[in-house]
Structures are given as structure tokens and as C-alpha cells.
mmCIF file of C-alpha atoms in Angstrom:
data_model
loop_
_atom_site.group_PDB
_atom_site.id
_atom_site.type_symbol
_atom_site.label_atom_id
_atom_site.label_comp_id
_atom_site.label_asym_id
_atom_site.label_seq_id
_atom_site.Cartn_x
_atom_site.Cartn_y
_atom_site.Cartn_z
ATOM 1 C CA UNK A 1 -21.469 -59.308 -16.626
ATOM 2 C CA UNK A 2 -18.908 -59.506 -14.276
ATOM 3 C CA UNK A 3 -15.524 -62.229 -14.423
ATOM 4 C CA UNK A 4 -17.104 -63.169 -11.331
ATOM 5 C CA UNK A 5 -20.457 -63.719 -12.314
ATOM 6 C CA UNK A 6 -19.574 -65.298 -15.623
ATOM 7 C CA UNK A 7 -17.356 -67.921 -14.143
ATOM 8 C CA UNK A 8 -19.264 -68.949 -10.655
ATOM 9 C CA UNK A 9 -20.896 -71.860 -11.765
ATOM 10 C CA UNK A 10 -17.991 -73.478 -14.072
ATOM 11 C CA UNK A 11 -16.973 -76.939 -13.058
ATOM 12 C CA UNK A 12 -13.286 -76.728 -12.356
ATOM 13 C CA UNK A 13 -12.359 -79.872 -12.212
ATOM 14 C CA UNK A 14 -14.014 -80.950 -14.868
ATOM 15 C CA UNK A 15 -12.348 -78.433 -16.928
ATOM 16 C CA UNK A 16 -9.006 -79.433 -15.844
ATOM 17 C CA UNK A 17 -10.255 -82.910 -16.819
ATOM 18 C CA UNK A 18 -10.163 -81.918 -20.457
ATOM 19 C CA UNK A 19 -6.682 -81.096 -20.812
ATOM 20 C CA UNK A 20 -5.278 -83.772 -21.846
ATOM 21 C CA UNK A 21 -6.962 -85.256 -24.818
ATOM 22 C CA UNK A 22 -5.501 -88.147 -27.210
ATOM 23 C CA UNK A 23 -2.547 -88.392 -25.122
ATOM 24 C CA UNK A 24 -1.472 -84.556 -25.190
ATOM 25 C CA UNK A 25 -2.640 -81.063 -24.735
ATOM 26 C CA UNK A 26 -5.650 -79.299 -25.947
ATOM 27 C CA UNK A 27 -4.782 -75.843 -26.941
ATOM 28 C CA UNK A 28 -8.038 -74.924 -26.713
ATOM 29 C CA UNK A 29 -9.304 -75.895 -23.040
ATOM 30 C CA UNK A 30 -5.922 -74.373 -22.191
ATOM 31 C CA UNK A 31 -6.023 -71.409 -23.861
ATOM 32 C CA UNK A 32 -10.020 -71.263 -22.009
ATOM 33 C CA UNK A 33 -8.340 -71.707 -18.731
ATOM 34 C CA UNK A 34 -5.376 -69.378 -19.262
ATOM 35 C CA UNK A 35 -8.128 -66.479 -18.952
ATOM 36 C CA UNK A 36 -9.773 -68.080 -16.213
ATOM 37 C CA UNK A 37 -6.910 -66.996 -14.008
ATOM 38 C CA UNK A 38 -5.071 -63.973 -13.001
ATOM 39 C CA UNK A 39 -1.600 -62.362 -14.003
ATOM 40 C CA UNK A 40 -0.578 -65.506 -16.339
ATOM 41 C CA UNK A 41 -1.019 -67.933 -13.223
ATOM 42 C CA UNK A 42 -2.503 -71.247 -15.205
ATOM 43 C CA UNK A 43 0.826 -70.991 -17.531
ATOM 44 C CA UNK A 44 2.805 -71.200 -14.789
ATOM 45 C CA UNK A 45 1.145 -73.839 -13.199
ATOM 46 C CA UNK A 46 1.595 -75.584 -16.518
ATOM 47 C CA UNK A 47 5.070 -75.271 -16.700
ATOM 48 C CA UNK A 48 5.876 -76.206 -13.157
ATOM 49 C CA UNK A 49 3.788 -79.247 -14.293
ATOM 50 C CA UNK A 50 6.326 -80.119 -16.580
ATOM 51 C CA UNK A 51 9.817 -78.663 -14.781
ATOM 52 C CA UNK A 52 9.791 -82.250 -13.219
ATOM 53 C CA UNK A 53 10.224 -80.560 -9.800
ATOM 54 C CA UNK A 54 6.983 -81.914 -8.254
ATOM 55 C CA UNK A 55 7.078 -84.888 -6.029
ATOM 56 C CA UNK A 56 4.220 -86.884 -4.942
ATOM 57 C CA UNK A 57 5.233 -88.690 -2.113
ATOM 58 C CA UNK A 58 2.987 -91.854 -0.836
ATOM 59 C CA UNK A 59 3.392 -94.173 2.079
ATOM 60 C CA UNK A 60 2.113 -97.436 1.938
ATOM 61 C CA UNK A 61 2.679 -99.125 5.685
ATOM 62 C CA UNK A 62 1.487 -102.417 4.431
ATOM 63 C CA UNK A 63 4.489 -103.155 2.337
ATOM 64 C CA UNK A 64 7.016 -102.234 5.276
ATOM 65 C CA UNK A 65 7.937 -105.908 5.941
ATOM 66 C CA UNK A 66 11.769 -105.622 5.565
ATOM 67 C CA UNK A 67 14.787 -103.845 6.043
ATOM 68 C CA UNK A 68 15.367 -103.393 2.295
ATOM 69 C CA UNK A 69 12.707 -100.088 2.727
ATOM 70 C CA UNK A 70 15.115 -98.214 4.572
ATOM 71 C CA UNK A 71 17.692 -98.617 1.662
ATOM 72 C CA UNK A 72 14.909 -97.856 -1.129
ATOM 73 C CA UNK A 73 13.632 -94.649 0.417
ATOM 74 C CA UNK A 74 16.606 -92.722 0.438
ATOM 75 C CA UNK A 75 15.442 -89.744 -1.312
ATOM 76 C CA UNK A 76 14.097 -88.323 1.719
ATOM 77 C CA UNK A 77 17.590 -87.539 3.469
ATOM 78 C CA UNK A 78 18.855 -86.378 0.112
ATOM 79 C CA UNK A 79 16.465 -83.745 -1.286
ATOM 80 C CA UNK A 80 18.095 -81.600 -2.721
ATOM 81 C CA UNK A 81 19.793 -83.850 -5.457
ATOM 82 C CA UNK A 82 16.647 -85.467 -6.498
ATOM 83 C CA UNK A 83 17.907 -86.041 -10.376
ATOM 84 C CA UNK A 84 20.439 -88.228 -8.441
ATOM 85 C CA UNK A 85 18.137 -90.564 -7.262
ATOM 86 C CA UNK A 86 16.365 -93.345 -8.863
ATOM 87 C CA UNK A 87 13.069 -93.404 -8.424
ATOM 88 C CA UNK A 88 10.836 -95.783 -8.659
ATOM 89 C CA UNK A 89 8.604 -95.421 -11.854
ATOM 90 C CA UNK A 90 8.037 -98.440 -13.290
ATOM 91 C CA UNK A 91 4.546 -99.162 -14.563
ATOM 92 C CA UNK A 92 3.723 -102.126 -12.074
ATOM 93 C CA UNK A 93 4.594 -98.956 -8.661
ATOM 94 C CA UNK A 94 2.584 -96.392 -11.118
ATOM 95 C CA UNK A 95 -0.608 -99.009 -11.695
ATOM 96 C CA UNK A 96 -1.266 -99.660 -8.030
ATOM 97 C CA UNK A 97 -0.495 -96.427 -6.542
ATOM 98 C CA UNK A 98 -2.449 -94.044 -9.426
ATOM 99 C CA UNK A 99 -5.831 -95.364 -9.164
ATOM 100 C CA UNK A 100 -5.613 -94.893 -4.973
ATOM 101 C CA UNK A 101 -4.741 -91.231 -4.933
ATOM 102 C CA UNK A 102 -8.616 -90.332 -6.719
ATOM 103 C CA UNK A 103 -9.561 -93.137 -3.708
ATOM 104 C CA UNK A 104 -11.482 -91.985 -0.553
ATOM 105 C CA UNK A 105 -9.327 -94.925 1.143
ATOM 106 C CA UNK A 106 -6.418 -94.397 3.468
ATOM 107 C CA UNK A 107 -3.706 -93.453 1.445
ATOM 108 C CA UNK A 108 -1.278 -91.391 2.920
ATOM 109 C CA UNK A 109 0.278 -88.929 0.328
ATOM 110 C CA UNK A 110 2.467 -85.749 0.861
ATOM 111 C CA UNK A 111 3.173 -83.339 -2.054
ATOM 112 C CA UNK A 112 6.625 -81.725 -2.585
ATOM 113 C CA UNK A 113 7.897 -78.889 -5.230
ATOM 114 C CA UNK A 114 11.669 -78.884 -5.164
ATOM 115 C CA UNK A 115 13.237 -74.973 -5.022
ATOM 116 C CA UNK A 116 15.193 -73.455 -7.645
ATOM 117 C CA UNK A 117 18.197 -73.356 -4.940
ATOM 118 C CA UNK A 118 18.744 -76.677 -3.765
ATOM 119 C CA UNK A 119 20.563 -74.857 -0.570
ATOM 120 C CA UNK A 120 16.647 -74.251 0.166
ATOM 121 C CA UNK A 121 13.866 -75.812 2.037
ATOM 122 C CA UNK A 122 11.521 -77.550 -0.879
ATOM 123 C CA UNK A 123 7.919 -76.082 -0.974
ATOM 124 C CA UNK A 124 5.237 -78.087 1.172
ATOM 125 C CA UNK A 125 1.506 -78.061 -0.356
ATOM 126 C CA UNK A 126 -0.960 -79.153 1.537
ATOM 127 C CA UNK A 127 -4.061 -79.352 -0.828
ATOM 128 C CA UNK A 128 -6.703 -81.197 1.185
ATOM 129 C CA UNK A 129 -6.426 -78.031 3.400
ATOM 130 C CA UNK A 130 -5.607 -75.360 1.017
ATOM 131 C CA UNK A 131 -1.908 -74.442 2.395
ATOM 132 C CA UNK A 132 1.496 -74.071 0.653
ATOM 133 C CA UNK A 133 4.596 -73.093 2.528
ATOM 134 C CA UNK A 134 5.653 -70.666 -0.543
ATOM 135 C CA UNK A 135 6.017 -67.092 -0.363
ATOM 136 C CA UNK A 136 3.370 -66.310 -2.844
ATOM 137 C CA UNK A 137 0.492 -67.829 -0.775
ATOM 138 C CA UNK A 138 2.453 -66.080 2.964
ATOM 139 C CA UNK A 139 2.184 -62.806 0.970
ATOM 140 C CA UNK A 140 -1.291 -62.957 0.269
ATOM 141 C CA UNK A 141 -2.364 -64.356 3.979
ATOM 142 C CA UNK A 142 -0.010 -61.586 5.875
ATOM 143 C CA UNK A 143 -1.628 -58.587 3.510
ATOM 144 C CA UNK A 144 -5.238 -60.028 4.712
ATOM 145 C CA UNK A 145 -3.976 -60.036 7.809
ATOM 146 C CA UNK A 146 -2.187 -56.563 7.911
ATOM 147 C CA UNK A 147 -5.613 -55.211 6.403
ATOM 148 C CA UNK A 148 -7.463 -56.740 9.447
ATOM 149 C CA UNK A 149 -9.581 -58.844 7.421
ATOM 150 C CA UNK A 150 -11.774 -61.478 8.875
ATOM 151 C CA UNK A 151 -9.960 -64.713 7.106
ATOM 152 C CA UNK A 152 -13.140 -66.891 7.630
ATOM 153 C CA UNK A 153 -15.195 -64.576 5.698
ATOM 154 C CA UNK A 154 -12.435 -63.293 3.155
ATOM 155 C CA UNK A 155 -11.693 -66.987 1.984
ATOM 156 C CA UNK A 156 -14.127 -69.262 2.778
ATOM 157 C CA UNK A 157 -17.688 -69.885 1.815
ATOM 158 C CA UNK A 158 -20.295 -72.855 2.770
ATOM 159 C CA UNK A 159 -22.911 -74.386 1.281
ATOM 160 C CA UNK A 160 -25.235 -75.986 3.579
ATOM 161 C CA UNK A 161 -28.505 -76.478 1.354
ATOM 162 C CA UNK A 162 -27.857 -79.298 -0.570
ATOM 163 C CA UNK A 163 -29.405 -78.020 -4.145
ATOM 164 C CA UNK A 164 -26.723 -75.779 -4.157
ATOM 165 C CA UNK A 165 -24.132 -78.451 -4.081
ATOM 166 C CA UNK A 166 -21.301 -78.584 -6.712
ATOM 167 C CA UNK A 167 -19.243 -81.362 -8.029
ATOM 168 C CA UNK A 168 -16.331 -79.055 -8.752
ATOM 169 C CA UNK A 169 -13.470 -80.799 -6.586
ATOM 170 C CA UNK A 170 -11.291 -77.683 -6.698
ATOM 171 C CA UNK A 171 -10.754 -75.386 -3.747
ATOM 172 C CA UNK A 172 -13.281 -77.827 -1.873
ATOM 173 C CA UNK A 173 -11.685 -78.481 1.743
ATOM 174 C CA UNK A 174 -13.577 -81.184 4.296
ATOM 175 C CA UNK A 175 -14.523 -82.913 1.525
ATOM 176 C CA UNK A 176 -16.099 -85.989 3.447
ATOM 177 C CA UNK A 177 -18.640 -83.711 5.071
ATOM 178 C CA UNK A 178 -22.375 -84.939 3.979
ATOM 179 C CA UNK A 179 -24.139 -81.616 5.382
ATOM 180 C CA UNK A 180 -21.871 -79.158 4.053
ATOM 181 C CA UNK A 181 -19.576 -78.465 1.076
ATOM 182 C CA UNK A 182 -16.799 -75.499 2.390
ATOM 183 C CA UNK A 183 -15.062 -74.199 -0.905
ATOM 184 C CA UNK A 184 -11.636 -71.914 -0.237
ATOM 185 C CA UNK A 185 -12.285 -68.801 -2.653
ATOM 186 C CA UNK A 186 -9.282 -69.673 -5.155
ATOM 187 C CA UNK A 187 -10.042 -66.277 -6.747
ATOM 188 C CA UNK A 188 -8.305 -64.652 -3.969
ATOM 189 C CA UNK A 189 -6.404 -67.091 -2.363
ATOM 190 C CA UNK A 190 -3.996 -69.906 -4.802
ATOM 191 C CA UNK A 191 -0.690 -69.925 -6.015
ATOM 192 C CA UNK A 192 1.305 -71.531 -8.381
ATOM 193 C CA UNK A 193 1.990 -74.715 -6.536
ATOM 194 C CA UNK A 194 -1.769 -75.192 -5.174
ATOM 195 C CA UNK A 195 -2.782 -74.820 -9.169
ATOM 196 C CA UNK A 196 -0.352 -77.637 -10.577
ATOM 197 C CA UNK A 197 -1.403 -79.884 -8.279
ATOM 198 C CA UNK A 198 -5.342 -79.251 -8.438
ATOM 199 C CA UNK A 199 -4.836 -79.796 -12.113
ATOM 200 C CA UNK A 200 -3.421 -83.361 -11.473
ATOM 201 C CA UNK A 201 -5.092 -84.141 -8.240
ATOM 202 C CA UNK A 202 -8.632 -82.231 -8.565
ATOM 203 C CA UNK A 203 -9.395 -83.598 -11.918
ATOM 204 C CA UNK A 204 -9.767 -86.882 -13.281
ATOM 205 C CA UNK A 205 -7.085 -90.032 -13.185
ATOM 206 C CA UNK A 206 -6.165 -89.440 -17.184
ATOM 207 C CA UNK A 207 -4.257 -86.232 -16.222
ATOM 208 C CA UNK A 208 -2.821 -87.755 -13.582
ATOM 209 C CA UNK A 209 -1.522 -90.832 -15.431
ATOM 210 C CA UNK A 210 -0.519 -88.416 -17.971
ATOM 211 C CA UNK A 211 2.120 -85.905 -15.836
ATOM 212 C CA UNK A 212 3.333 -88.848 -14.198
ATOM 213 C CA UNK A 213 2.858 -92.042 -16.150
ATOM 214 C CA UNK A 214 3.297 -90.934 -19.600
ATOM 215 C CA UNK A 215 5.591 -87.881 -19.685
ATOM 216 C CA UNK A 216 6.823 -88.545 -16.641
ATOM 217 C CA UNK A 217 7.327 -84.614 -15.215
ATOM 218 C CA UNK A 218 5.188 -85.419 -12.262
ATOM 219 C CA UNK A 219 7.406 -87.743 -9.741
ATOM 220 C CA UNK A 220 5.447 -90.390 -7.733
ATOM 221 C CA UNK A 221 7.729 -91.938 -4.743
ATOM 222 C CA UNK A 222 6.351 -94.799 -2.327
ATOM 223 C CA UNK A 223 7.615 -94.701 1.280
ATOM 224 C CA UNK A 224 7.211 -98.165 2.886
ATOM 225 C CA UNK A 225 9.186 -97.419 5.870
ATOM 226 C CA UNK A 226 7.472 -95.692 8.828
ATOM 227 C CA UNK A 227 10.864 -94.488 9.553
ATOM 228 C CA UNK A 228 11.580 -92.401 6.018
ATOM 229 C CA UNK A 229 7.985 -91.295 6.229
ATOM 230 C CA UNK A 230 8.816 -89.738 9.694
ATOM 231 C CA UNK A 231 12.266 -88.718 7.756
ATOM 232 C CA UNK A 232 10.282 -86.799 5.306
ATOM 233 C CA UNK A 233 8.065 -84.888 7.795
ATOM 234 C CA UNK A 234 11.012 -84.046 9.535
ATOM 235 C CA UNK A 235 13.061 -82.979 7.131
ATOM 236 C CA UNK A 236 10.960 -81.364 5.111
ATOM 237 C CA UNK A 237 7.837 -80.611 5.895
ATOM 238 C CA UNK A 238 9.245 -79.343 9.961
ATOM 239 C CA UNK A 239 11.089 -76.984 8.548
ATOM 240 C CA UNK A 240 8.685 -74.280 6.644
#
């Protein structure tokens, strides 16, 4: 049996669910998962996890009542120094805004990976729609491209009968669809940035409380000024 074959019907998600058990680790779901991924891919995605590079940014209009917000959310203009900056993690900003991201509300959230050269652009990942702005997932688009393949058909695949339908969360795109579950074919197209934060953002809230809440890697900002969130588009995410 094929790696393929053996591996279509595991829950993703789920598995990335079961890392963190008893407030750390398990060496054995990671160790499971290591081999569920090419060219040591899931270790990498493990340690960006905890390089404390990874920014989740969220905007919450409703608290934009004052001019204070415009002093708060300075990080935006400032990037590049982020270590610099003091961010707000207390547990009261972590409670409210942790529970909301695994919400199908209206939370507006933006996810960031700072570069290794702070004279660079910062990574943009886009995971609702399966994009990063790295070079690792450009490469493997433009070689698809260059090779004439038919993207549609090279990444994608749909599931329209409804006893096929999978819980798995990762590599699903148009999630709110009730006819149709589209699934981005993460065999052939992820990267290291798209990985971390499926792992965080794909599985369940524990993992999520645990990168950001508890060891604290995983940086979670709130924007309550419409004019820093426009800042941050701008700056950042404008210029790929």
C-alpha cells in the first residue's frame, strides 16, 4: 500500500489535536506526524512554532472607542523590531480573543511570520485560502506553472456527495459551503508557514492556548484601530 493510500482517510486535525497532552508534547503523535510529511517538513513547522516569530494579528472594531488605540497598536509601523515591543499578553486579552479564533463569528485575524532579516518584508499566510507569500510555496506554484499544469486539477479536489464528507479541518478552503467540502491537496502544495499555523489554527483550542497562552512562542496582537489595521495591510501584507 501506497503513502497515499495509507494516509487518505487520517483526520488531520484531529491528529494535530493530540499534540499537546498534559501541558506539553507527545513524542509519540509527533514522532507519527514527522513521517506523515515530506523532507523533515512537520519539524520545521515545529520549530518555527516555537522561534516566537509568528504573529497572530486580530482586529476587534468594537473596542476602537478612543484615541489611546492608535498609541497601543504601534507594532504595525515597527515590524521589524518586534522583541521591542510590548505586546499585549495578559491572560484577560488571551481569554477573550482565544476562544473567537475556533469561532465561525466575524473575527478579523491576519497571520504574520517575521523574516530572519529584519531588512525584509515579513511572510503573509493566508490560511483560509491556502496562500503564503514565502518562496517555498512561489517555487512550487511557478514549477506547476512552468510544467503547464492545470492548477484546478493539480491542487484541488471536491467533495460534493455528502457521505464522503470529512471533518479534517486541514487544507479545507470555503469552509462555510453546505453542498461542498473543497480540500487543497497539502501533499503537493504546503510549506513551512501554512503547517505551523494549521497545527495551531486547524486543530483544537488546547494547542492554541498552548503556543500562545502557556509558552508563549505564538504572539497574539489585537488591533482596535481601523487605522493600524489599514497600517498593517499596508505595510505588510501590500508589499509581497
Amino acid at each position: 500500500m501506497s503513502k497515499d493510500e495509507s494516509t487518505v482517510n487520517l483526520n488531520y486535525s484531529e491528529l494535530f489535536g493530540k499534540i499537546v497532552s498534559n501541558g506539553e508534547l507527545d513524542g509519540a503523535i509527533t514522532s507519527f506526524l514527522y513521517y506523515m510529511f515530506p523532507k523533515e517538513l512537520f519539524i520545521r513547522a515545529l520549530s518555527l512554532l516555537e522561534s516566537s516569530d509568528m504573529f497572530i494579528y486580530v482586529y476587534d472594531g468594537a473596542t476602537d472607542t478612543t484615541d489611546s488605540a492608535h498609541e497601543k497598536d504601534t507594532t504595525v509601523t515597527s515590524f521589524q523590531e518586534p522583541q521591542q515591543q510590548h505586546f499585549s499578553q495578559d491572560t484577560m486579552v488571551l481569554n477573550k480573543y482565544l476562544p473567537l479564533l475556533y469561532d465561525d463569528g466575524d473575527l478579523q485575524y491576519r497571520l504574520i511570520v517575521r523574516s530572519d532579516n529584519v531588512h525584509e518584508t515579513p511572510i503573509y499566510v493566508d490560511i483560509e485560502n491556502w496562500i503564503c507569500s514565502c518562496s517555498e510555496f512561489s517555487e512550487i506554484m511557478a514549477s506547476s506553472v512552468n510544467a503547464g499544469c492545470d492548477l484546478k486539477s493539480e491542487f484541488l479536489s471536491v467533495l460534493e456527495d455528502l457521505n464522503e464528507f470529512s471533518e479534517d479541518k486541514f487544507g479545507q478552503i470555503d469552509a462555510h459551503s453546505l453542498s461542498m467540502q473543497k480540500y487543497v491537496n497539502h501533499k503537493k502544495l504546503l510549506c513551512t508557514h501554512l503547517l505551523a499555523y494549521s497545527i495551531v489554527l486547524k486543530s483544537n483550542e488546547r494547542v492554541l492556548k498552548y503556543y500562545v497562552k502557556e509558552t508563549r512562542n505564538v504572539i497574539l496582537i489585537p488591533i482596535s484601530s481601523i487605522d493600524e489595521w489599514l497600517k498593517l495591510h499596508i505595510n505588510v501584507l501590500g508589499h509581497k
